[in-house]
Tab-separated table of C-alpha atoms in Angstrom:
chain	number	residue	atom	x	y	z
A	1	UNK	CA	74.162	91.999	-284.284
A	2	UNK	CA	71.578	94.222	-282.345
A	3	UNK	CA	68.330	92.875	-281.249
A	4	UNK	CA	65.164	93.647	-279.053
A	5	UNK	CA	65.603	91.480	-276.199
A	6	UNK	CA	62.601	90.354	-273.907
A	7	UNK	CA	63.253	90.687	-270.302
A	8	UNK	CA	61.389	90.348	-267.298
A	9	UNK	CA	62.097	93.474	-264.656
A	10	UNK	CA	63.339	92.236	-261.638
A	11	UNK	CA	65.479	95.408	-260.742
A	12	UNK	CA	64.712	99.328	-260.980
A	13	UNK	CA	67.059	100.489	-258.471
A	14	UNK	CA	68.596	104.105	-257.180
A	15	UNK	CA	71.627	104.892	-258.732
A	16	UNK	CA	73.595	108.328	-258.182
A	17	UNK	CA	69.912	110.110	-258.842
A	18	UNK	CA	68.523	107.270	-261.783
A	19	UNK	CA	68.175	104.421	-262.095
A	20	UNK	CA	69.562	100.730	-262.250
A	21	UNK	CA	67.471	97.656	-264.634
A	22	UNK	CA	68.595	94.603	-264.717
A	23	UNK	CA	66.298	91.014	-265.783
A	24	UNK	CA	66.415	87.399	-267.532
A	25	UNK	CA	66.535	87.681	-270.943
A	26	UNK	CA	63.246	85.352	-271.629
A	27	UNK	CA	65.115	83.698	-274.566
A	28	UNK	CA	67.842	82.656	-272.967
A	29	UNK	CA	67.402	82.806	-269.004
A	30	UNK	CA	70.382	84.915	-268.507
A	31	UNK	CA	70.641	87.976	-266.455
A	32	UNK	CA	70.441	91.604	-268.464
A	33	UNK	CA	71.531	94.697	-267.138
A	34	UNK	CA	70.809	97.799	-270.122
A	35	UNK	CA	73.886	100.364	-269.549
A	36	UNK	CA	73.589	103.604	-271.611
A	37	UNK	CA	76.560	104.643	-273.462
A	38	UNK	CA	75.590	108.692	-273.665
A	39	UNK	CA	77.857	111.122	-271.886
A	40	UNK	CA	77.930	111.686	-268.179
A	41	UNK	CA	76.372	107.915	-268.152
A	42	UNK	CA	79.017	105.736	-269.524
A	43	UNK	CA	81.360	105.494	-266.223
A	44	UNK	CA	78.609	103.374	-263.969
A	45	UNK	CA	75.662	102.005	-265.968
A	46	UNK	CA	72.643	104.464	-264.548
A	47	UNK	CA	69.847	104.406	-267.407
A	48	UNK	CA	68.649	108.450	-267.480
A	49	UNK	CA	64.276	108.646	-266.966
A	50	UNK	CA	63.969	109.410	-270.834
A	51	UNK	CA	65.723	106.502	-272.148
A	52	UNK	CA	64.108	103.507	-269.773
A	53	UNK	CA	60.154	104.958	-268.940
A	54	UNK	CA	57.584	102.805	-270.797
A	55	UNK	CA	54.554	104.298	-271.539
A	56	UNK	CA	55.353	107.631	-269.812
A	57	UNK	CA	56.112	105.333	-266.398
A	58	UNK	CA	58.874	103.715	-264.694
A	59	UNK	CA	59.037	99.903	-265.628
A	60	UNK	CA	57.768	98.321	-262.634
A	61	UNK	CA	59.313	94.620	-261.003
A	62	UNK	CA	57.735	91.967	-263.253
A	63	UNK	CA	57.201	94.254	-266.283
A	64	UNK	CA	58.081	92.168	-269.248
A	65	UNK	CA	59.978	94.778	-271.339
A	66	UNK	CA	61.130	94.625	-275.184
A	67	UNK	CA	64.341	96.455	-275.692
A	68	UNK	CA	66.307	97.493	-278.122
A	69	UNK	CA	70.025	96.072	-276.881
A	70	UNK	CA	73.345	95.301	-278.677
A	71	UNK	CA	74.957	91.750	-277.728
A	72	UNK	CA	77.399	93.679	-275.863
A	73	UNK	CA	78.230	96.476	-273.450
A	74	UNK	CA	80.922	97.959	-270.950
A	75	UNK	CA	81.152	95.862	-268.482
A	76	UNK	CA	83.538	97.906	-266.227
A	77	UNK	CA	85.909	95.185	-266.826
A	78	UNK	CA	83.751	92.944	-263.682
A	79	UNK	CA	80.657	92.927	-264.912
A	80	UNK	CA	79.402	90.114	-267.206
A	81	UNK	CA	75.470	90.972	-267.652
A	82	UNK	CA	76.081	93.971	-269.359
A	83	UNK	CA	74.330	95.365	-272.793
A	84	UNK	CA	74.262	98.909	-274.530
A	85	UNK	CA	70.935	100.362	-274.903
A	86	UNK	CA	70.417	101.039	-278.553
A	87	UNK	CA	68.164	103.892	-280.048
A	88	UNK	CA	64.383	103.449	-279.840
A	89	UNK	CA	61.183	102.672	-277.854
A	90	UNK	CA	61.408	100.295	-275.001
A	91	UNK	CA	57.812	98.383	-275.150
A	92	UNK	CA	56.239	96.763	-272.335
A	93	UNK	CA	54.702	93.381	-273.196
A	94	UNK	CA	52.783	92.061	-270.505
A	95	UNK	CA	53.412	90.754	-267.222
A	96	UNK	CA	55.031	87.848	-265.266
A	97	UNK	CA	53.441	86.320	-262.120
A	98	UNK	CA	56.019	85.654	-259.071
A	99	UNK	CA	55.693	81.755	-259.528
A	100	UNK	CA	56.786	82.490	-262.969
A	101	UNK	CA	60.598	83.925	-262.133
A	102	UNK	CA	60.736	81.647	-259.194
A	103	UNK	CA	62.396	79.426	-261.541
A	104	UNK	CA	65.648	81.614	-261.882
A	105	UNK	CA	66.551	81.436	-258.302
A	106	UNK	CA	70.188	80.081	-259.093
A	107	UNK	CA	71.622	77.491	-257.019
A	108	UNK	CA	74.612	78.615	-255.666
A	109	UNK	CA	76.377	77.826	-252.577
A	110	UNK	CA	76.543	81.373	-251.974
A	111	UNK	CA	75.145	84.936	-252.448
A	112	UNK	CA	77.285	86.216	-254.898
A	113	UNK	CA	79.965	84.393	-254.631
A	114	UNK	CA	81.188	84.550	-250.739
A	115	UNK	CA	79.504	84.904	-247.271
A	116	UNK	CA	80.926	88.190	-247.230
A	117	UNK	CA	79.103	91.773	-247.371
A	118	UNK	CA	80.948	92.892	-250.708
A	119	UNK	CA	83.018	91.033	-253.279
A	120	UNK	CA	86.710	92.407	-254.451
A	121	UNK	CA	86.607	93.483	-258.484
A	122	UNK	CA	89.726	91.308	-257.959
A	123	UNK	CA	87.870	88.671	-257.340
A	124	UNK	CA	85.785	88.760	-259.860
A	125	UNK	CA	88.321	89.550	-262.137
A	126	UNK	CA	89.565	85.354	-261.438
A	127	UNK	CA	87.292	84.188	-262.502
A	128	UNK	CA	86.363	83.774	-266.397
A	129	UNK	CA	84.072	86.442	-268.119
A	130	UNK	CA	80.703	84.546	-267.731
A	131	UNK	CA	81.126	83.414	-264.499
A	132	UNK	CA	81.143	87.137	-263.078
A	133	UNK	CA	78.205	87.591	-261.746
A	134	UNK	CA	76.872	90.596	-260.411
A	135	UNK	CA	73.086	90.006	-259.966
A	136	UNK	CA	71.152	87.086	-258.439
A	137	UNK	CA	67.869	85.833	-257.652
A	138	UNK	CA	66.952	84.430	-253.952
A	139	UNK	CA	63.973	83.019	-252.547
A	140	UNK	CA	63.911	84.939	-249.239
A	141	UNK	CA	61.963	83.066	-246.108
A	142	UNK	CA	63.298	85.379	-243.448
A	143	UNK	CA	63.825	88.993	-244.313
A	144	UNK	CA	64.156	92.121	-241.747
A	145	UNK	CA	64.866	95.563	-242.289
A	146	UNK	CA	65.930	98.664	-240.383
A	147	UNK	CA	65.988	101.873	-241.193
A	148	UNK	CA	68.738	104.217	-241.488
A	149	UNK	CA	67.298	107.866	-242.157
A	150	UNK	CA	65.095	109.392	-244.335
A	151	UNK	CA	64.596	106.808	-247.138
A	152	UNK	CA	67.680	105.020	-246.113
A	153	UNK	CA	66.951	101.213	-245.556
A	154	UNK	CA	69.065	98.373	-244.999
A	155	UNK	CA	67.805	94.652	-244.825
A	156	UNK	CA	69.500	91.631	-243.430
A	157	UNK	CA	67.844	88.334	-244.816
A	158	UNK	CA	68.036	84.628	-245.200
A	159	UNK	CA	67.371	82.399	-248.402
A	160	UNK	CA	65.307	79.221	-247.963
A	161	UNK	CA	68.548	77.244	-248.489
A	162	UNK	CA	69.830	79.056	-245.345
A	163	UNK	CA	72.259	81.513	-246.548
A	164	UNK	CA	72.597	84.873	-245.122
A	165	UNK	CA	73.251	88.281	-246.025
A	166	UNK	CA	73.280	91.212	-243.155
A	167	UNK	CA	72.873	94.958	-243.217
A	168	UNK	CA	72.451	94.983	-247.073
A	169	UNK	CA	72.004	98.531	-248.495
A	170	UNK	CA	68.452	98.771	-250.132
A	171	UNK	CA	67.870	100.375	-253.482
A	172	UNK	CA	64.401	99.278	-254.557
A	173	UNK	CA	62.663	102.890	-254.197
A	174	UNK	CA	59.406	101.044	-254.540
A	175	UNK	CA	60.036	98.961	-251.499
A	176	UNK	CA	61.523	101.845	-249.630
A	177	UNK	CA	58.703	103.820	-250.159
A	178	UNK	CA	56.182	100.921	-248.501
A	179	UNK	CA	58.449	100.594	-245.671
A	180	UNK	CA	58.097	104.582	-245.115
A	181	UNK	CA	54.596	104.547	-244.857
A	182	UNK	CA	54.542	101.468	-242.492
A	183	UNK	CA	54.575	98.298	-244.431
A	184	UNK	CA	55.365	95.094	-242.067
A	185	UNK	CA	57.324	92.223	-243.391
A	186	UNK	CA	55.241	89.784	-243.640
A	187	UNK	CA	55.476	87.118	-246.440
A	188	UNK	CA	58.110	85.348	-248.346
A	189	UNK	CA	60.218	87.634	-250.993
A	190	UNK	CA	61.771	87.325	-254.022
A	191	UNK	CA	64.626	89.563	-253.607
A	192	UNK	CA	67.136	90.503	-256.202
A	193	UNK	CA	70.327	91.034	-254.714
A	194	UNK	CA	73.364	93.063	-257.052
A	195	UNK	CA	76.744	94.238	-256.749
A	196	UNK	CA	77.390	98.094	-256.635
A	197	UNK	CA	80.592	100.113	-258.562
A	198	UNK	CA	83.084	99.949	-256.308
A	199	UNK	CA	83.082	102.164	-253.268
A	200	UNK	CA	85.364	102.092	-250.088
A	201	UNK	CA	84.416	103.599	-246.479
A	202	UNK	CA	86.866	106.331	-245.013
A	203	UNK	CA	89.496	104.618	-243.630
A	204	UNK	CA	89.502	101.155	-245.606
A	205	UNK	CA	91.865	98.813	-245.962
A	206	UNK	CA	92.973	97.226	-249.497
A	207	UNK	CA	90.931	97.746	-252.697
A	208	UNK	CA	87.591	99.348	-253.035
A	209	UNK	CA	84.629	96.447	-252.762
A	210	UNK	CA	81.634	95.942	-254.595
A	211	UNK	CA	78.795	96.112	-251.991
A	212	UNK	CA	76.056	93.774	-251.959
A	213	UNK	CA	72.623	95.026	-252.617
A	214	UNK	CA	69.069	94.512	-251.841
A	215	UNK	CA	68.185	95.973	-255.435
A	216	UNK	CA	64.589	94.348	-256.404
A	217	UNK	CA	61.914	92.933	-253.505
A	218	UNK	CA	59.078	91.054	-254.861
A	219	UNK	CA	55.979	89.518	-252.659
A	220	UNK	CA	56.331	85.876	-252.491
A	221	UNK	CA	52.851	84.891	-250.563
A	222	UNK	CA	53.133	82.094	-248.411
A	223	UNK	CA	51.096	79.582	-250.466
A	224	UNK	CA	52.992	80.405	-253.516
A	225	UNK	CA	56.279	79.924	-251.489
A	226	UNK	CA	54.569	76.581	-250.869
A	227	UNK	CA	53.416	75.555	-254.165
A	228	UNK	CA	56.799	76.324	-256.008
A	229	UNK	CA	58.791	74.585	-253.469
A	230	UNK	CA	56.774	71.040	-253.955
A	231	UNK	CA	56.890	71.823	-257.440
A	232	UNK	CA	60.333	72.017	-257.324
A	233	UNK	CA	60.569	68.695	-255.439
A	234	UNK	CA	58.538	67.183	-257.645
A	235	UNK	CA	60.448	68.397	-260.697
A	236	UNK	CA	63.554	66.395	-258.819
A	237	UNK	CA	61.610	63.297	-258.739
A	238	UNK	CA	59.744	63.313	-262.203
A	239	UNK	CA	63.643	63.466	-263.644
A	240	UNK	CA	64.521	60.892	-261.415
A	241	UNK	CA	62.019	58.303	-263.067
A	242	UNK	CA	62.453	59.546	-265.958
A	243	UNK	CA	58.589	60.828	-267.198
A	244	UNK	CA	58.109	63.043	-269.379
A	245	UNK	CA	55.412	65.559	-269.509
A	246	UNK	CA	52.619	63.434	-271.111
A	247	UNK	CA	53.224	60.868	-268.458
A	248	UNK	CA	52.680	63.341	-265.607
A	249	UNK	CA	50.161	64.780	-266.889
A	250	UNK	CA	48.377	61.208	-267.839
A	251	UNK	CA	48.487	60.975	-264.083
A	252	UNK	CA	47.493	64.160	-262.987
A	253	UNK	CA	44.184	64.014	-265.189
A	254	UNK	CA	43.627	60.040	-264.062
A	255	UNK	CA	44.262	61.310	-260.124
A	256	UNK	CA	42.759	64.624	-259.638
A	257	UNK	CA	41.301	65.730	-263.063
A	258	UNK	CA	43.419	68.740	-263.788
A	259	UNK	CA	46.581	69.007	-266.003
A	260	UNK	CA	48.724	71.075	-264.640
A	261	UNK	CA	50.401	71.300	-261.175
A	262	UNK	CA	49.913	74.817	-260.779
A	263	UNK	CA	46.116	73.873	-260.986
A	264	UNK	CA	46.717	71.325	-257.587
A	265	UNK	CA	45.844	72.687	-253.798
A	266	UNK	CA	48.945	72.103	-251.594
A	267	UNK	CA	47.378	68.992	-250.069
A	268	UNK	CA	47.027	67.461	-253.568
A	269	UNK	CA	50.514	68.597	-254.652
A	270	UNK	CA	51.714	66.735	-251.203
A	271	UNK	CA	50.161	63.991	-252.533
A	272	UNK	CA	51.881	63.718	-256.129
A	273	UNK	CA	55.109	64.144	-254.243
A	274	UNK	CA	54.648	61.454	-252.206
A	275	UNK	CA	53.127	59.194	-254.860
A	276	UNK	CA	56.179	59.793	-256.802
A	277	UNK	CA	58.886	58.957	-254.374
A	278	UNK	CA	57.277	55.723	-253.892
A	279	UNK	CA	58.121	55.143	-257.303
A	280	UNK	CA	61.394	52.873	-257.713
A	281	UNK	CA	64.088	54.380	-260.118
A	282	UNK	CA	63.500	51.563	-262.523
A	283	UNK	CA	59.920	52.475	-263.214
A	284	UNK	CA	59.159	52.373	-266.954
A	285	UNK	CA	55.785	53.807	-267.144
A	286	UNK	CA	52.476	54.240	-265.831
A	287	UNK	CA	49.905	51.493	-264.793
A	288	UNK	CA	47.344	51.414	-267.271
């Protein structure tokens, strides 16, 4: 059945003069990428400027969007995120914060699927439907960029689990356009990284690849690269002794009269870390 899925934007990238989306479906934390089924768009999943504008401007990264989306689409027979756009108005609804996607960072051994530069439709064709994945999330500590010509950008980078990607094609206009006018890397990033159609260099050997690309670059300041990484560790260790959310927040109110991590400096959340790994694994519950 059709429905008017909620996704936060976290790709609005150049495509053959349009535009790619993709998100995370808010319902379901799954990756979303709208493909229009209207002639001349059908072959490679562009979304023409009339269809995806909200309010008379391009959705923007961290735009939550409401759109109108059947439950499924062409997915060029390697592409598992895919959904027809349906008739109608897409909506914007509000807006996410970068601490709130940092969740959907996926924890894979690799970025997309191998160390390489591209990934073989082949490939992904191995592996079953749900498992190809053409989009992902990274947390990005180390990220440079070079330019290539007039609004032609590549960017080599590093997640903060160490994996690497080099000379990355990127598509985020947005991004490109603050790195024309001078913008210096300077924080953490966000970066949504996707898989392109298909496309071999003169000269290649062996099937056409699917390049890897930088297609969405969010700011990740460095004390919110901070705070979500010790609350990350600290989500580890609450599941570890098994609390559960009254318990933690029992202590946070007893130890630093607040209720929610977000609401604890980076000293304090070092401190609730290290209280709970002191904790033995057959803790029951909390000293009264």
């Amino acid at each position: 059945m059709p429905s008017l899925k909620k996704i936060v934007c976290l790709a609005n990238s150049k495509k053959n003069g349009e535009r790619c989306i993709a998100g995370i479906d808010l319902d379901t934390g799954n990756w979303i990428r709208p493909v229009c089924v209207r002639d001349g768009y059908s072959d490679d999943g562009r979304v023409p400027r009339d269809v995806r504008l909200v309010e008379r401007r391009e959705p923007e990264l961290l735009d939550i969007l409401e759109i109108p989306l059947a439950d499924e689409g062409n997915n060029f027979d390697f592409e598992s995120e895919n959904l027809t756009i349906l008739s109608g108005e897409w909506r914007l609804l509000g807006k996410a914060k970068p601490t709130d996607v940092f969740q959907y960072c996926g924890n894979y051994p690799y970025i997309l699927h191998n160390r390489k530069k591209y990934v073989n439709v082949s490939e992904l064709q191995s592996l079953p439907f749900r498992q190809r994945r053409t989009l992902q999330l990274l947390h990005v500590v180390n990220l440079s960029v070079q330019s290539q010509g007039i609004k032609q950008w590549k960017g080599s980078l590093e997640t903060a689990s160490g994996q690497k990607l080099t000379d990355a094609k990127i598509t985020d206009p947005i991004f490109i356009e603050k790195l024309e006018t001078g913008y210096q890397i300077t924080n953490d990033y966000l970066v949504t990284v996707s898989l392109g159609m298909p496309w071999a260099h003169d000269n290649w050997e062996g099937e056409p690849p699917c390049w890897k690309l930088i297609a969405g670059v969010i700011d990740f300041p460095k004390f919110a690269s901070q705070q979500s990484d010790l609350i990350a560790q600290t989500d580890k260790e609450i599941e570890r002794i098994g609390w559960d959310i009254d318990q933690g927040r029992k202590y946070l109110q007893q130890s630093f009269n607040k209720i929610s991590r977000q609401q604890l400096s980076l000293e304090e959340l070092t401190q609730f870390l290290n209280y709970l790994k002191s904790i033995p694994d057959d803790f029951d519950n909390l000293p009264s």
